[in-house]
Every structure is written in C-alpha cells, then in structure tokens.
Short mmCIF file of the C-alpha atoms (twelve columns), coordinates in Angstrom:
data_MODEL
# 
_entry.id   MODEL 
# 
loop_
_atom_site.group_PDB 
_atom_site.id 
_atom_site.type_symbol 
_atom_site.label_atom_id 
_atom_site.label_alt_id 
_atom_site.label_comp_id 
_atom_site.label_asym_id 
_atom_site.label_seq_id 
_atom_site.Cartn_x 
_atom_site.Cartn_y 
_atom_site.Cartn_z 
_atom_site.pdbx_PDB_model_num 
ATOM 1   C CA . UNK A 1   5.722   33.587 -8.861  1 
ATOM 2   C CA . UNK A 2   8.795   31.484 -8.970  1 
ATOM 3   C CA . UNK A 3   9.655   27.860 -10.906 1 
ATOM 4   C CA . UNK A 4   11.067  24.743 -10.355 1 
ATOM 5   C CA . UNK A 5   12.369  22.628 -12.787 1 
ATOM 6   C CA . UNK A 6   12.380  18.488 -12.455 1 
ATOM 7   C CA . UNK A 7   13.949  17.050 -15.439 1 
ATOM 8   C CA . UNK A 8   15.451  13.497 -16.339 1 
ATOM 9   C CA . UNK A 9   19.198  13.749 -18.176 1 
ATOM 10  C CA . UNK A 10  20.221  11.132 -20.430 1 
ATOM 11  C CA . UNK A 11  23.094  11.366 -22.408 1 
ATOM 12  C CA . UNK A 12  24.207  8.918  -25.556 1 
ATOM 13  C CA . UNK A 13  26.498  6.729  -23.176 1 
ATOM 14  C CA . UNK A 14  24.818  7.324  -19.598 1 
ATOM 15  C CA . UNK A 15  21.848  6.055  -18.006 1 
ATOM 16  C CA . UNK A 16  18.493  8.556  -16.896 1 
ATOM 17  C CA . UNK A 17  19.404  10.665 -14.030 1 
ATOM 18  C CA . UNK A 18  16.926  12.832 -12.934 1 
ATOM 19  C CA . UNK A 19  17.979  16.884 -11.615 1 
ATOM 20  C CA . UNK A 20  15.716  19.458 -9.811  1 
ATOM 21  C CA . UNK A 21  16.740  23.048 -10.333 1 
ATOM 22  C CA . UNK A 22  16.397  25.390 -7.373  1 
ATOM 23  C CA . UNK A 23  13.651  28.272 -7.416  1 
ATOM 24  C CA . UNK A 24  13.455  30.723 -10.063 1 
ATOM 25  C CA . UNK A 25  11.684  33.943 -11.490 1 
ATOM 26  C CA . UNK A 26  8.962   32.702 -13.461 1 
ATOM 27  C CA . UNK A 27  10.303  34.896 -16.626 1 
ATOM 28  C CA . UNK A 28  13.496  32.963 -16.474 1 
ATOM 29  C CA . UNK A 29  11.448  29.707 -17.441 1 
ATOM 30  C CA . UNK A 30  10.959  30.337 -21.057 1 
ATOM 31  C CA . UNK A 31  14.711  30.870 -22.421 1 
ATOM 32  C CA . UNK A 32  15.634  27.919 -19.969 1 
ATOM 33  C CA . UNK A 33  12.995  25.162 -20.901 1 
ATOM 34  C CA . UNK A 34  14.213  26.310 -24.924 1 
ATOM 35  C CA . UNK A 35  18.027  25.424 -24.031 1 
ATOM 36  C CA . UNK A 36  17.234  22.371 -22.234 1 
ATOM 37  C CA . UNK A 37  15.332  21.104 -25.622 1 
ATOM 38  C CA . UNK A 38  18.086  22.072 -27.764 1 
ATOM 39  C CA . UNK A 39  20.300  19.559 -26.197 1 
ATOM 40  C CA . UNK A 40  18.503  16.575 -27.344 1 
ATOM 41  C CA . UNK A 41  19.087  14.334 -24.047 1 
ATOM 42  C CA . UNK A 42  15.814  15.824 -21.933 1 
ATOM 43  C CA . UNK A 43  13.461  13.137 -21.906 1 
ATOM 44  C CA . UNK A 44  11.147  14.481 -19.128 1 
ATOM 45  C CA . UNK A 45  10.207  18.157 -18.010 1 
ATOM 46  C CA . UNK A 46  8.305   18.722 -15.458 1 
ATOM 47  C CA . UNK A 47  7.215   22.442 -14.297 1 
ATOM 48  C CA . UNK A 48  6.010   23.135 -10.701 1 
ATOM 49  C CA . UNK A 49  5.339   26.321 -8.164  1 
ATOM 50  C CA . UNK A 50  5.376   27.409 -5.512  1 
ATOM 51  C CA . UNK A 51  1.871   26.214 -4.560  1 
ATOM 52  C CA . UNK A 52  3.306   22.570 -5.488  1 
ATOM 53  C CA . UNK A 53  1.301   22.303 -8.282  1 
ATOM 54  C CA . UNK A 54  2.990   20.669 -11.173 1 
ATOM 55  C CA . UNK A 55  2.809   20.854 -15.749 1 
ATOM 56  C CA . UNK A 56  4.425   19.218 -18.024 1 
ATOM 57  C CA . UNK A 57  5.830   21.878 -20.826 1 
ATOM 58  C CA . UNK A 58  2.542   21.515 -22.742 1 
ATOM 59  C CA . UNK A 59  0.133   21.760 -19.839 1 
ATOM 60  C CA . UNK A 60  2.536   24.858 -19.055 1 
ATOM 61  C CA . UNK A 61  2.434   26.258 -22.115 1 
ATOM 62  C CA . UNK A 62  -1.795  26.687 -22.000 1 
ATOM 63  C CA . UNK A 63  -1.104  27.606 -18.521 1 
ATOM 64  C CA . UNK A 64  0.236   31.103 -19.497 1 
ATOM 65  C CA . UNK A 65  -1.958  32.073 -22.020 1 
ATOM 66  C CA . UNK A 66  -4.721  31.819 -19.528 1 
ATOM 67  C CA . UNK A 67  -2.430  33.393 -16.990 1 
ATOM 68  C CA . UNK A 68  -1.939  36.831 -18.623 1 
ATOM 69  C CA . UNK A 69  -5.515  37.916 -18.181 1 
ATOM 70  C CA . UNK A 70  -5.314  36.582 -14.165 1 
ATOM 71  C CA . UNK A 71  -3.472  38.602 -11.307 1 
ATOM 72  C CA . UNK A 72  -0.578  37.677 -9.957  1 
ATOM 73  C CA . UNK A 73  2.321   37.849 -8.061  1 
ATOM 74  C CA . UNK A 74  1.128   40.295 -5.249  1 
ATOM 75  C CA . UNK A 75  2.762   42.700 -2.740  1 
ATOM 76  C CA . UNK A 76  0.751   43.490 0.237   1 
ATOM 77  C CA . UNK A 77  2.134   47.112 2.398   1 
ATOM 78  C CA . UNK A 78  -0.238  47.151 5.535   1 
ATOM 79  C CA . UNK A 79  -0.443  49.412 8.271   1 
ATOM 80  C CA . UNK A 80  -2.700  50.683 11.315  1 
ATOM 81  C CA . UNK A 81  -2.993  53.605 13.583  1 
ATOM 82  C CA . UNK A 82  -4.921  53.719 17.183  1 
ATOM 83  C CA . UNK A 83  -5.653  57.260 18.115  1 
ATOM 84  C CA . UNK A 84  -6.065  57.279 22.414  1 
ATOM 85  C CA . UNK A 85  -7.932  60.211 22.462  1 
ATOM 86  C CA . UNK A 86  -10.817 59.807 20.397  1 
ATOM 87  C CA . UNK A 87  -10.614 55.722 20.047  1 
ATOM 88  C CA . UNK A 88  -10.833 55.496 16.564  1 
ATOM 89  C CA . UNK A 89  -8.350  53.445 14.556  1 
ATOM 90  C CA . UNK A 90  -7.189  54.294 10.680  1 
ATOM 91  C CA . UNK A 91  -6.090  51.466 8.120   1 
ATOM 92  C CA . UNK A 92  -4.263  51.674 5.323   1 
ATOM 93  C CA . UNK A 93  -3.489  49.102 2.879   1 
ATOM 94  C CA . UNK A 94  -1.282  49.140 -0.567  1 
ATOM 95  C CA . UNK A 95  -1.023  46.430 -2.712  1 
ATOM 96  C CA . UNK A 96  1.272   45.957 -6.060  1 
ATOM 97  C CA . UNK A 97  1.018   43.157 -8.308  1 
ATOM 98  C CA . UNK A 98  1.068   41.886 -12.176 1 
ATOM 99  C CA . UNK A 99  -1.475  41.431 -14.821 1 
ATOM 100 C CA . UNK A 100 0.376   40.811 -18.436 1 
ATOM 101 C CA . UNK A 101 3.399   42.740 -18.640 1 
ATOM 102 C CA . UNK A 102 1.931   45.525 -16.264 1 
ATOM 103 C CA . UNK A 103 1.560   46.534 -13.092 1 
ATOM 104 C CA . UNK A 104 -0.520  47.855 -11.050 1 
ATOM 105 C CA . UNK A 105 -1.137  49.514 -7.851  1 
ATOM 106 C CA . UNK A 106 -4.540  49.138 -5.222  1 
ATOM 107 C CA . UNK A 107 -4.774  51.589 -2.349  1 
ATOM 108 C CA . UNK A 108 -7.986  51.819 -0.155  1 
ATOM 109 C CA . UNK A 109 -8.111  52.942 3.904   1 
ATOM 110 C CA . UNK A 110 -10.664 53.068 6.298   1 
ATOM 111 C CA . UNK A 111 -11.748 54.705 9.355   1 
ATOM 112 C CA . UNK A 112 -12.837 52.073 12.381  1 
ATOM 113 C CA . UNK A 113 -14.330 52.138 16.076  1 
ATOM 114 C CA . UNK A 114 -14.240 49.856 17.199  1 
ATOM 115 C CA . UNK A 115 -11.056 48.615 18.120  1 
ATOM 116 C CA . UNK A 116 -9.126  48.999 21.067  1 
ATOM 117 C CA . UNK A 117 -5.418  49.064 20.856  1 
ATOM 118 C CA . UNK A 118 -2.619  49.794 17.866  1 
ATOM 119 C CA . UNK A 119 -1.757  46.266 17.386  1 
ATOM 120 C CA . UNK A 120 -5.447  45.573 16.613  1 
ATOM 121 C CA . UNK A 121 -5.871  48.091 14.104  1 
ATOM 122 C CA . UNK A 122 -2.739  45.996 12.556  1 
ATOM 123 C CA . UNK A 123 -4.365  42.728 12.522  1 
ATOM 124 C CA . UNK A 124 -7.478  45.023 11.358  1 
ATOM 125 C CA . UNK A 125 -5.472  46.014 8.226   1 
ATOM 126 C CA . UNK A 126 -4.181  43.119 7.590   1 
ATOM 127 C CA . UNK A 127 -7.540  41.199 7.449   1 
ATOM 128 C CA . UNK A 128 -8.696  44.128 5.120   1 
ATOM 129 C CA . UNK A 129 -5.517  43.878 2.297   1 
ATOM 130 C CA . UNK A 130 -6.941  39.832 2.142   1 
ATOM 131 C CA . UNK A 131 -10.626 41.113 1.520   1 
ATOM 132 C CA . UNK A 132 -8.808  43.554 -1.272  1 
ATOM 133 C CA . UNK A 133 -6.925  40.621 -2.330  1 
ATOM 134 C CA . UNK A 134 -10.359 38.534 -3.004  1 
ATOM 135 C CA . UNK A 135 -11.849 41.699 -4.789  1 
ATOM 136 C CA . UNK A 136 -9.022  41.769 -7.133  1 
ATOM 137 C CA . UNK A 137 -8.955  38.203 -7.741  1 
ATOM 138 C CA . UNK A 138 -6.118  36.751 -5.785  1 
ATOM 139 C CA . UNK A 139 -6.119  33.169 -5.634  1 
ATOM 140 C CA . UNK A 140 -4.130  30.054 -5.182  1 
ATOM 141 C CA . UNK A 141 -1.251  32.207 -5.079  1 
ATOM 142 C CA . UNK A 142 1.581   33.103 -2.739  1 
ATOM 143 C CA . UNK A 143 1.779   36.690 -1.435  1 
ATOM 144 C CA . UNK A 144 4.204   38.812 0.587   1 
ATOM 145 C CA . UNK A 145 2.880   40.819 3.401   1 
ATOM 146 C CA . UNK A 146 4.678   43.667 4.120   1 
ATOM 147 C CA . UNK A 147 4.457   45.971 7.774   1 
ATOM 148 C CA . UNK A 148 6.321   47.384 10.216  1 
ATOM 149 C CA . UNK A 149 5.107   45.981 13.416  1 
ATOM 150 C CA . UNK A 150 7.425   43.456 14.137  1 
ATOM 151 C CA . UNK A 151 4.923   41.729 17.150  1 
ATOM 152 C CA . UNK A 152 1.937   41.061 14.889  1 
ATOM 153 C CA . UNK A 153 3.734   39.997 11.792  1 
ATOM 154 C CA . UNK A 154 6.008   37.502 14.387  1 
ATOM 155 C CA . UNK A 155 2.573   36.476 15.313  1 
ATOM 156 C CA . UNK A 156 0.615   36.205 12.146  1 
ATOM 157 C CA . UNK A 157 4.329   34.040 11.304  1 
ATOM 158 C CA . UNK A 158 3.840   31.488 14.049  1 
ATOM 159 C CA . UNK A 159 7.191   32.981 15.497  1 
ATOM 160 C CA . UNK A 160 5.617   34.253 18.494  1 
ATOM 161 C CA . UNK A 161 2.654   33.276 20.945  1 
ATOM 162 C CA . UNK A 162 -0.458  35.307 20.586  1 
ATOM 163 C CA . UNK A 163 -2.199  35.541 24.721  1 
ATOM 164 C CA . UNK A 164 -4.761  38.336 23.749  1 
ATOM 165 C CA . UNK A 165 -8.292  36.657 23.578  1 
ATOM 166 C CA . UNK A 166 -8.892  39.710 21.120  1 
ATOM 167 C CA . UNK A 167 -5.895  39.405 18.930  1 
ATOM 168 C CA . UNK A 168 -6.468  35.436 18.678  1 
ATOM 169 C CA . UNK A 169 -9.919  36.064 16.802  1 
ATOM 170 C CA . UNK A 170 -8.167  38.107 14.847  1 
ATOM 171 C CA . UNK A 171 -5.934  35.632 13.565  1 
ATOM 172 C CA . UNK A 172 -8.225  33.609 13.473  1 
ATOM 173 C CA . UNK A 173 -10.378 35.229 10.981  1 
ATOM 174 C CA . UNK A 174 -7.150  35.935 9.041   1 
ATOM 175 C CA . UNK A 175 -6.155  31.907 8.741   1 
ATOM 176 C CA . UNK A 176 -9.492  31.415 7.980   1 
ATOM 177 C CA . UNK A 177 -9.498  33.538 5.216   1 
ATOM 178 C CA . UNK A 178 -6.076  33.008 3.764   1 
ATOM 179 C CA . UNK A 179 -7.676  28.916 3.701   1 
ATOM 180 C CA . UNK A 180 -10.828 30.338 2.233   1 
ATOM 181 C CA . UNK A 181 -8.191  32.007 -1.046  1 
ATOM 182 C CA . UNK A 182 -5.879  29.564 -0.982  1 
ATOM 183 C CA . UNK A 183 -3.205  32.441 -0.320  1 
ATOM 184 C CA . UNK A 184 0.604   31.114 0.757   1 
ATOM 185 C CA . UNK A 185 1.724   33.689 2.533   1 
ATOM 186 C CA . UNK A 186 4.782   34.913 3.559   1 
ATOM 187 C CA . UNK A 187 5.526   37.899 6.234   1 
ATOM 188 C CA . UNK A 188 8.760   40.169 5.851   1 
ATOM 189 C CA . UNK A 189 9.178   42.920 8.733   1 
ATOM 190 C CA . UNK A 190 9.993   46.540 6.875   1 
ATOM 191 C CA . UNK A 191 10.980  49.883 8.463   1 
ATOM 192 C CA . UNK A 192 8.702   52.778 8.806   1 
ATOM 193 C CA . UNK A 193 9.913   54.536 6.181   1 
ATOM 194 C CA . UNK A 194 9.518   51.707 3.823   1 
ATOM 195 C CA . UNK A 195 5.752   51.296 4.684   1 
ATOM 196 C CA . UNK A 196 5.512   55.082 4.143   1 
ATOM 197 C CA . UNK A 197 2.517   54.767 1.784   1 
ATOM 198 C CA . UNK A 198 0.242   52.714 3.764   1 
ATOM 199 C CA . UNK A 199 1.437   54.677 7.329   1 
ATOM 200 C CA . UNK A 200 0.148   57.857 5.183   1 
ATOM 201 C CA . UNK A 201 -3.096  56.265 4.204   1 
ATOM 202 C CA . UNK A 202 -3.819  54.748 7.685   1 
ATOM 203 C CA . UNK A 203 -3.254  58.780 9.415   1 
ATOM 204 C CA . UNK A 204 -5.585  59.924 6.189   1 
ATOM 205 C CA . UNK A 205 -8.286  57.631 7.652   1 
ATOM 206 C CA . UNK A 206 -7.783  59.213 11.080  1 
ATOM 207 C CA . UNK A 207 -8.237  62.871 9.465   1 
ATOM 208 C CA . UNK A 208 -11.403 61.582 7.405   1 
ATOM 209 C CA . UNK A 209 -9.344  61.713 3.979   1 
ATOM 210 C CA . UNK A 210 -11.045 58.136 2.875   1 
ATOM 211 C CA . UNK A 211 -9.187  57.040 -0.093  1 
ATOM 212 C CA . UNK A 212 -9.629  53.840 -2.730  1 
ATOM 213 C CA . UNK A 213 -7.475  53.583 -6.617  1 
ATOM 214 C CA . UNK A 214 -7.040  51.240 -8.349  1 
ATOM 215 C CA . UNK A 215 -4.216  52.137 -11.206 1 
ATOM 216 C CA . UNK A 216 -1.307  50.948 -13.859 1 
ATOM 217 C CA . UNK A 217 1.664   51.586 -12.928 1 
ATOM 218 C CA . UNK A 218 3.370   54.241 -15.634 1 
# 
C-alpha cells in the first residue's frame, strides 16, 4: 500500500500554505509524520491511499492497529495452459502478500474442460486468483496482477479491444467481481520465466498434480 501526505505549512512569519507529498511506501509514513511534528509549524495532516480514502494522524493511528491482523498489499502471478489434444485447460495461480510483518505465499491450480482456447484458460486464471483473493480476505485494496500474456492483460487493461463474444463474458465476470471486492487493480506484463511458478502449476493441472498451500514465507 502506498501514502500520501496533505499537510498545511505555517511558519512564525508566513501565512498557511498547504503541500501534498507524492506517493510513498506505507512504512515510510511513520518516521515522516514524527519529523513533520517535531517542527512545530504543521497545523494540519491529513493521510490518504491509494483507494482515496483519507485519516487524520489519529484516525490513522487506530487504522494500523486494526490493520496488522488484515491482509494486505497483494501480488497476484497468473497463468493458463490449453492442451489441443485432449481439450482440457490447466490454471495456475500464485499470490504473495502481507499480514503483520510477514509474508506469505497462496498457491492453488486447477484442471478445467471446458474451455476452448489458451487465452481463455488466461482469463480463466485470472478470474480464479480474484476468487482466492476473496477467500483470503482481500478487500478495498489495490493489487498487482502479474502474467505473461501480453493480449489478455492489454485487454483486462482497457489497452486493447476485446471482439471474442467468449472472452467479453469473461471480462465481464472479472469487472464484476473486482466491483463486488472493491479491488484497484493494476496489470504489469512479465516474461515467462518470471511467471515460472504459476506456468509450473498451470502444466501440474494438465498432468493431474492438483495443488493448494497456503504458507509464511521463511
């Protein structure tokens, strides 16, 4: 999760002039909002995120203890296979993210179908990692999707037009849920090597290797 700052500045001899830092790690906030205090000429701090959802430092403050017990800050890997000759499809979906000063890591795949074509079996696993998402707890949050199929995630971006009647339901089941968790999300395009641990979970599915962990990280 990342911070912005609004203050208002007033110095001994100047008037109120109000600043807005840019965005910053969320563990950053803490030694900043303490500086900003020990100057004396802060008369107004206002904390927002990346949701647009805004605290004053006290509001804040309460904020985080309740925050430590609640998810946050996921990582979504995603990935789907279409096998032509037997017409079944494999998922596989990794997800990191933060709880206290941990973190932890969610893999689960799945065999499918009924789906027709590689790119489906993307949307497929996509949809999935949000379901995953809900069963963690992920909420009211922004999340990073991560894949390697450029078309779908250009797609699921707005970037590109979608003219499959198939791939359209898909997406729209996906907005639909992303609305229903109040997910922002955000889509980066990674190489296949990078998205090595869901591509090996989605061909696991394929050989009937079915796997689901949930772990802290060591």
């Amino acid at each position: 999760m990342k911070i912005k700052l609004k203050i208002t500045y007033q110095g001994t001899k100047t008037i109120a002039v109000p600043f807005e830092s840019e965005w910053i790690e969320e563990k950053y906030t803490d030694p900043l909002l303490v500086d900003l205090q020990k100057t004396g000429r802060i008369k107004d701090i206002t904390i927002m995120d990346e949701m647009g959802r805004e605290w004053n430092r006290k509001e804040y403050e309460k904020l985080k203890q309740k925050m430590e017990s609640e998810p946050k800050n996921p990582v979504v890997y995603f990935d789907g296979g279409f096998d032509r000759d037997t017409s079944e499809s494999g998922i596989g979906i990794v997800i990191y993210y933060e709880k206290g000063n941990a973190t932890y890591r969610y893999r689960i795949n799945a065999k499918l179908d009924e789906l027709e074509t590689n790119n489906e079996a993307e949307y497929a696993a996509l949809y999935q990692s949000l379901s995953s998402l809900e069963e963690i707890g992920m909420k009211q949050l922004p999340c990073i999707f991560r894949g390697d199929s450029q078309g779908v995630l250009k797609q699921l971006a707005g970037e590109w037009p979608c003219y499959e009647k198939t791939l359209n339901k898909w997406l729209d089941r996906i907005e639909a849920k992303i609305t229903k968790l109040g997910i922002k999300p955000s889509y980066e395009i990674i190489s296949r090597t990078e998205n090595k641990e869901a591509d090996k979970l989605a061909t696991q599915a394929l050989e009937n290797k079915i796997i689901q962990s949930h772990s802290k990280m060591v």
